[in-house]
Structures are given as structure tokens and as C-alpha cells.
PDB file of C-alpha atoms in Angstrom:
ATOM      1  CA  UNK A  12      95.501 138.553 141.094  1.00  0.00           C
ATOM      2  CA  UNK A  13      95.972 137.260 137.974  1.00  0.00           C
ATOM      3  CA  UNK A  14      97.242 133.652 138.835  1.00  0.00           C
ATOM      4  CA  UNK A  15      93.922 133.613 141.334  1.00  0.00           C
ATOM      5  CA  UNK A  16      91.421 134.294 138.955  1.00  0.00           C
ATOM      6  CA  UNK A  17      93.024 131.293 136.415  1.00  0.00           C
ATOM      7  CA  UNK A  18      92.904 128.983 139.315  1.00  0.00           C
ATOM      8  CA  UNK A  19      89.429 129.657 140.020  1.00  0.00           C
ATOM      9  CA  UNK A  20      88.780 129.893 136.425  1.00  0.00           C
ATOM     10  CA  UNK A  21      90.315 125.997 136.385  1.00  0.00           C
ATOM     11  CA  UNK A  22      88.402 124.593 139.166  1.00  0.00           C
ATOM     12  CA  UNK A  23      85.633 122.678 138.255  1.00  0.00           C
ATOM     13  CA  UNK A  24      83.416 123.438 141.240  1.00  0.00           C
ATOM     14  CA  UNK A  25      83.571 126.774 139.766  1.00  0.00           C
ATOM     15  CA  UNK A  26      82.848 126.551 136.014  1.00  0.00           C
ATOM     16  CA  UNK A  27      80.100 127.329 134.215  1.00  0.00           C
ATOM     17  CA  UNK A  28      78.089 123.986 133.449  1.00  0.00           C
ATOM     18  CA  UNK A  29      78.918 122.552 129.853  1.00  0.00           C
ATOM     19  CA  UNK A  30      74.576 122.603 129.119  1.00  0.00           C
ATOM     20  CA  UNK A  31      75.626 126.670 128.810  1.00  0.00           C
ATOM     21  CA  UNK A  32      73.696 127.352 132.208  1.00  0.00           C
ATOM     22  CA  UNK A  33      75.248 130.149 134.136  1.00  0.00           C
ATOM     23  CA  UNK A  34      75.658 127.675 137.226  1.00  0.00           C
ATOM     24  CA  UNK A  35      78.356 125.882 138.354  1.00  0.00           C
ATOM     25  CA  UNK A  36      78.730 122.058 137.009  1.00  0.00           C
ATOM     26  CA  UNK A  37      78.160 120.509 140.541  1.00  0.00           C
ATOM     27  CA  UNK A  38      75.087 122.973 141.407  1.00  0.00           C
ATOM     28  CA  UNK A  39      73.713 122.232 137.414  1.00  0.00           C
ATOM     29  CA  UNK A  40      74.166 119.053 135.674  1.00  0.00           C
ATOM     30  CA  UNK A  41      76.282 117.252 138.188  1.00  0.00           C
ATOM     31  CA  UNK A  42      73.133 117.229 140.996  1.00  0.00           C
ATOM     32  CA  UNK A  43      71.691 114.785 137.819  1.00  0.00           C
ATOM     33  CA  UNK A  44      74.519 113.217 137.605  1.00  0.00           C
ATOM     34  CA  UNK A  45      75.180 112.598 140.821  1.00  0.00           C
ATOM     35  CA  UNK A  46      71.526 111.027 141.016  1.00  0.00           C
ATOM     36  CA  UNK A  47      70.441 113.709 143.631  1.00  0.00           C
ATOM     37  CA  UNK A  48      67.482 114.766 141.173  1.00  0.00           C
ATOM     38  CA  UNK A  49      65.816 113.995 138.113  1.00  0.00           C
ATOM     39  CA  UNK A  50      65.212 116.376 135.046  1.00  0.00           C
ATOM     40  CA  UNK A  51      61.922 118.223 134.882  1.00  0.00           C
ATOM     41  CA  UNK A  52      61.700 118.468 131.436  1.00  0.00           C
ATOM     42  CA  UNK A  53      62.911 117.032 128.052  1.00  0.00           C
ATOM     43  CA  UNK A  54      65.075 119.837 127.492  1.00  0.00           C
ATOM     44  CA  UNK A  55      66.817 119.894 130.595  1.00  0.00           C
ATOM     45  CA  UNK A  56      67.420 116.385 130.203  1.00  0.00           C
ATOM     46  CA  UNK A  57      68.982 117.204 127.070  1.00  0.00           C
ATOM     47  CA  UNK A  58      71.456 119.516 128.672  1.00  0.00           C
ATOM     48  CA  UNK A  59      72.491 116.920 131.506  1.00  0.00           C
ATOM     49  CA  UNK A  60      73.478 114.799 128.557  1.00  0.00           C
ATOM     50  CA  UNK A  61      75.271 117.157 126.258  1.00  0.00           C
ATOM     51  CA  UNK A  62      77.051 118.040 129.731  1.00  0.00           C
ATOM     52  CA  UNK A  63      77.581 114.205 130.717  1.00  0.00           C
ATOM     53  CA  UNK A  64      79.221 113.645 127.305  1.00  0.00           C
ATOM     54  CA  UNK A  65      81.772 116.637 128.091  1.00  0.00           C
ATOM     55  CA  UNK A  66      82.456 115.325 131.683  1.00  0.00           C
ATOM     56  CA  UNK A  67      82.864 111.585 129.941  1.00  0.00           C
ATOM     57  CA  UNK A  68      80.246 110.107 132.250  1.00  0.00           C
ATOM     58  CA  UNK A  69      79.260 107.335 130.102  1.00  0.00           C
ATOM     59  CA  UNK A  70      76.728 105.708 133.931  1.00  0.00           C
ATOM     60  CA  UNK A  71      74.786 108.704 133.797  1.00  0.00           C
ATOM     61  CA  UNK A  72      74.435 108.267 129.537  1.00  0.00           C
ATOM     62  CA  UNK A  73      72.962 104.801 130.197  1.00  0.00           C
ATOM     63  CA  UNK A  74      71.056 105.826 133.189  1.00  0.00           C
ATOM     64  CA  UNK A  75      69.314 108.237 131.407  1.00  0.00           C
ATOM     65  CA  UNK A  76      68.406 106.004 127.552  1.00  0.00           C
ATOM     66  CA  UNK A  77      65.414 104.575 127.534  1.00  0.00           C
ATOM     67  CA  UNK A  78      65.348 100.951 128.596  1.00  0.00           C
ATOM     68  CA  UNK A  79      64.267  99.761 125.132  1.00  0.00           C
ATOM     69  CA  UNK A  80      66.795 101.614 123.159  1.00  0.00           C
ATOM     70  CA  UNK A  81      69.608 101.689 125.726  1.00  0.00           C
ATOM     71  CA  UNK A  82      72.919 100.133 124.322  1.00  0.00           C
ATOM     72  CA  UNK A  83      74.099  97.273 126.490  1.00  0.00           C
ATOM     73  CA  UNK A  84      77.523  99.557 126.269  1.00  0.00           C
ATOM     74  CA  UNK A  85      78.859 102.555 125.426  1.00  0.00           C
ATOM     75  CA  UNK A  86      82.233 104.022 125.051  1.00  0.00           C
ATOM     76  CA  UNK A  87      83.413 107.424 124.531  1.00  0.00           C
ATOM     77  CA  UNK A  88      85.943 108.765 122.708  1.00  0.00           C
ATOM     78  CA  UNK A  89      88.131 110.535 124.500  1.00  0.00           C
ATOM     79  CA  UNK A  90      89.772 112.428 121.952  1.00  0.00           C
ATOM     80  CA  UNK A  91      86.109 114.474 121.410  1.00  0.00           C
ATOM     81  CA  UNK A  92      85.904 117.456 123.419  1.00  0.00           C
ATOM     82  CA  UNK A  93      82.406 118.850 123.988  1.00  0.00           C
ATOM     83  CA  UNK A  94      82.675 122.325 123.990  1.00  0.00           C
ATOM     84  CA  UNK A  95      79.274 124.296 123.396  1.00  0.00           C
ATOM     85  CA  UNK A  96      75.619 123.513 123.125  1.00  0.00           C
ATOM     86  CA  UNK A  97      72.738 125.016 120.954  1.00  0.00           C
ATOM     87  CA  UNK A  98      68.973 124.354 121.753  1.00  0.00           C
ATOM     88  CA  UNK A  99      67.446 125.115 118.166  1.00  0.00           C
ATOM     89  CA  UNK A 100      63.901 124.016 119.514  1.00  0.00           C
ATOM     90  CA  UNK A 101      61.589 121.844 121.798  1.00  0.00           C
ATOM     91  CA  UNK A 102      58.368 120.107 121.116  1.00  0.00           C
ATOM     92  CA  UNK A 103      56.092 119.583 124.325  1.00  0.00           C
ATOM     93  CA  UNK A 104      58.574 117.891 126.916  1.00  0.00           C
ATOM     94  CA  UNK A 105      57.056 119.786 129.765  1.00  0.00           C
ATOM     95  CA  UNK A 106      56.177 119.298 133.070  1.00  0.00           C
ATOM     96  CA  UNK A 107      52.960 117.500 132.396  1.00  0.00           C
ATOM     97  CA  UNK A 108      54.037 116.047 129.334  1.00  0.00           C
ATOM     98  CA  UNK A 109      54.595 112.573 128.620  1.00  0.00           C
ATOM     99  CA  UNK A 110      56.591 113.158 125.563  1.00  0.00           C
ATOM    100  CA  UNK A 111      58.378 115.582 124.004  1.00  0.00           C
ATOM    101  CA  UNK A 112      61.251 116.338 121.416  1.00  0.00           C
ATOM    102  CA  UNK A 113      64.731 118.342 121.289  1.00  0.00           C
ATOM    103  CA  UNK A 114      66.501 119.709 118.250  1.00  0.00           C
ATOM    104  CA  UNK A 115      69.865 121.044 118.869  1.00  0.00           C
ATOM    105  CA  UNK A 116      73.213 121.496 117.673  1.00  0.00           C
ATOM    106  CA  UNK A 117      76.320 120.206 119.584  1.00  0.00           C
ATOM    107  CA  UNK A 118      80.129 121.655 118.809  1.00  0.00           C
ATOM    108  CA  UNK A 119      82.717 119.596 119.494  1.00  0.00           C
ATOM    109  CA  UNK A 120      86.497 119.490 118.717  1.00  0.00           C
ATOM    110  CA  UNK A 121      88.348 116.168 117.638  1.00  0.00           C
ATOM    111  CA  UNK A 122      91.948 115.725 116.510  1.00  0.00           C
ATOM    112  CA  UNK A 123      92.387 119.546 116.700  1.00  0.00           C
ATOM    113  CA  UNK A 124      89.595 120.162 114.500  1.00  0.00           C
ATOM    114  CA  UNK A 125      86.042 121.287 114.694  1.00  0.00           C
ATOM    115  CA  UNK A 126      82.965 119.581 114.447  1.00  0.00           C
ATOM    116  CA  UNK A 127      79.093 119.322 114.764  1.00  0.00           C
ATOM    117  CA  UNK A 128      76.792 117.240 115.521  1.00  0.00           C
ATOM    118  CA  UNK A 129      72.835 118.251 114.601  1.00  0.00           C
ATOM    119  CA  UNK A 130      70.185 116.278 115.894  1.00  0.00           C
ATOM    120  CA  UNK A 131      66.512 115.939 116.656  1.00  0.00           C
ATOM    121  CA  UNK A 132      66.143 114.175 119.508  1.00  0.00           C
ATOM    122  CA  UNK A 133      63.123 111.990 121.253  1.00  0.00           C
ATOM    123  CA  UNK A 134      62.113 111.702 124.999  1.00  0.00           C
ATOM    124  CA  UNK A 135      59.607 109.990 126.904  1.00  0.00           C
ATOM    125  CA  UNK A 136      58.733 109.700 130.565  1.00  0.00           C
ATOM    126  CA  UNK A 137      59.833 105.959 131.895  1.00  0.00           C
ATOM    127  CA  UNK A 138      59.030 105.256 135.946  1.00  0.00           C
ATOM    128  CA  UNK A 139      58.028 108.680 136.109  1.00  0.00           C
ATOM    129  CA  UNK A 140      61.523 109.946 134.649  1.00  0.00           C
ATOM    130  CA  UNK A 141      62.420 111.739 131.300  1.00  0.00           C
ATOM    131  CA  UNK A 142      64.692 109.157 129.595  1.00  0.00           C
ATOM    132  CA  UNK A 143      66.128 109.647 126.124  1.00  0.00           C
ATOM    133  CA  UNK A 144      64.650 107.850 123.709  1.00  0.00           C
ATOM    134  CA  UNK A 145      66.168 108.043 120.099  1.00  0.00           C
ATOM    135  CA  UNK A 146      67.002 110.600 117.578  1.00  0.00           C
ATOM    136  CA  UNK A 147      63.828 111.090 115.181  1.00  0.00           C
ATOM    137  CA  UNK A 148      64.858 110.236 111.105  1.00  0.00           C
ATOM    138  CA  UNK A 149      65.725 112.783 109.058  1.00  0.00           C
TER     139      UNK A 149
END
């Protein structure tokens, strides 16, 4: 029984979705991924992100920036392992809203060592969509 639960425990289809949802990846983030819905709010937008950085899906990173502050590239490093996700906050982002704001804490583990990365992040609708905008100065 043992060996069956670690298999299961190793299959993506069955994992809990990096955002920290209690769904599976393909029935959480990856349905945003895989372009088969949009985000309804800022926050959730936030957590397809966090969750396309730990997958290494750098399409659905540019898919989702803001066409004004989109990088004509991006590469990840795939020695950084995503591991955990914080939401510390939200400002408006709603379904009504046309703007909102994210502050959150992402862990992360690189070269065998751990690491954060704390940011307050801005999103605005574009086409209808929540798109990430930029992370708001410190």
C-alpha cells in the first residue's frame, strides 16, 4: 500500500496545486494555463502565476503581463524551485473591479538553499482579463 500511495502522491494529475489550493494542478491552475478560463480576480491570478513559475511555464507568464509592461522574453531559472505561497493581503481586485493589488510572500529553494521573495504586486483588467501589471515601489 505503501508504494501506491507514493505513486499517487508523484503523479501530477493528483497533487495539490502549487497556488496552495486543495485541488489538483490540472482541475486549479492548469485550466488557466491551459487557456480553458480566465482568472476572476486579482488574487487568483496571482496564484496561477506563483503556480506557472513552479510548473516553469514561462507562455502562460507572458500571456498573463500586461501588454505595456510585458518583457519581450523571459527565462526561468531552472535551478529555483517554487515551493509554497503566502497571500499577506489584497486590495480591491474583485469581480467588478478594474484594478486591484496583491501582497504576498513566495518560498523558493535555489542551490539547496532557501529563499524568499516578498512583493506587492499590481493588476489591471486588459480585454476584459486580469493581467499582471508590475510590482508597486517599495
Amino acid at each position: 500500500m505503501a508504494k501506491r500511495q507514493r505513486r499517487a502522491d508523484a503523479d501530477p494529475a493528483t497533487r495539490p496545486c502549487p497556488c496552495g489550493a486543495s485541488q489538483p494542478y490540472p482541475q486549479c491552475c492548469g485550466r488557466l494555463h491551459r487557456g480553458e478560463a480566465d482568472a476572476a480576480t486579482a488574487e487568483a491570478l496571482m496564484r496561477s502565476r506563483f503556480s506557472a513559475f513552479a510548473a516553469g511555464d514561462a507562455a502562460y507568464l507572458l500571456r498573463s503581463w500586461h501588454s505595456g509592461t510585458r518583457p519581450a522574453r523571459l527565462r526561468l531559472d531552472p535551478d529555483q524551485r517554487w515551493t509554497r505561497l503566502e497571500i499577506l493581503g489584497t486590495d480591491r481586485g474583485g469581480l467588478f473591479d478594474t484594478a486591484g493589488s496583491v501582497a504576498f510572500r513566495a518560498h523558493y529553494r535555489q542551490g539547496g538553499r532557501p529563499g524568499t521573495l516578498t512583493e506587492h504586486s499590481r493588476f489591471v483588467r486588459e480585454d476584459g482579463r486580469w493581467v499582471y501589471l508590475d510590482a508597486q515601489p517599495e
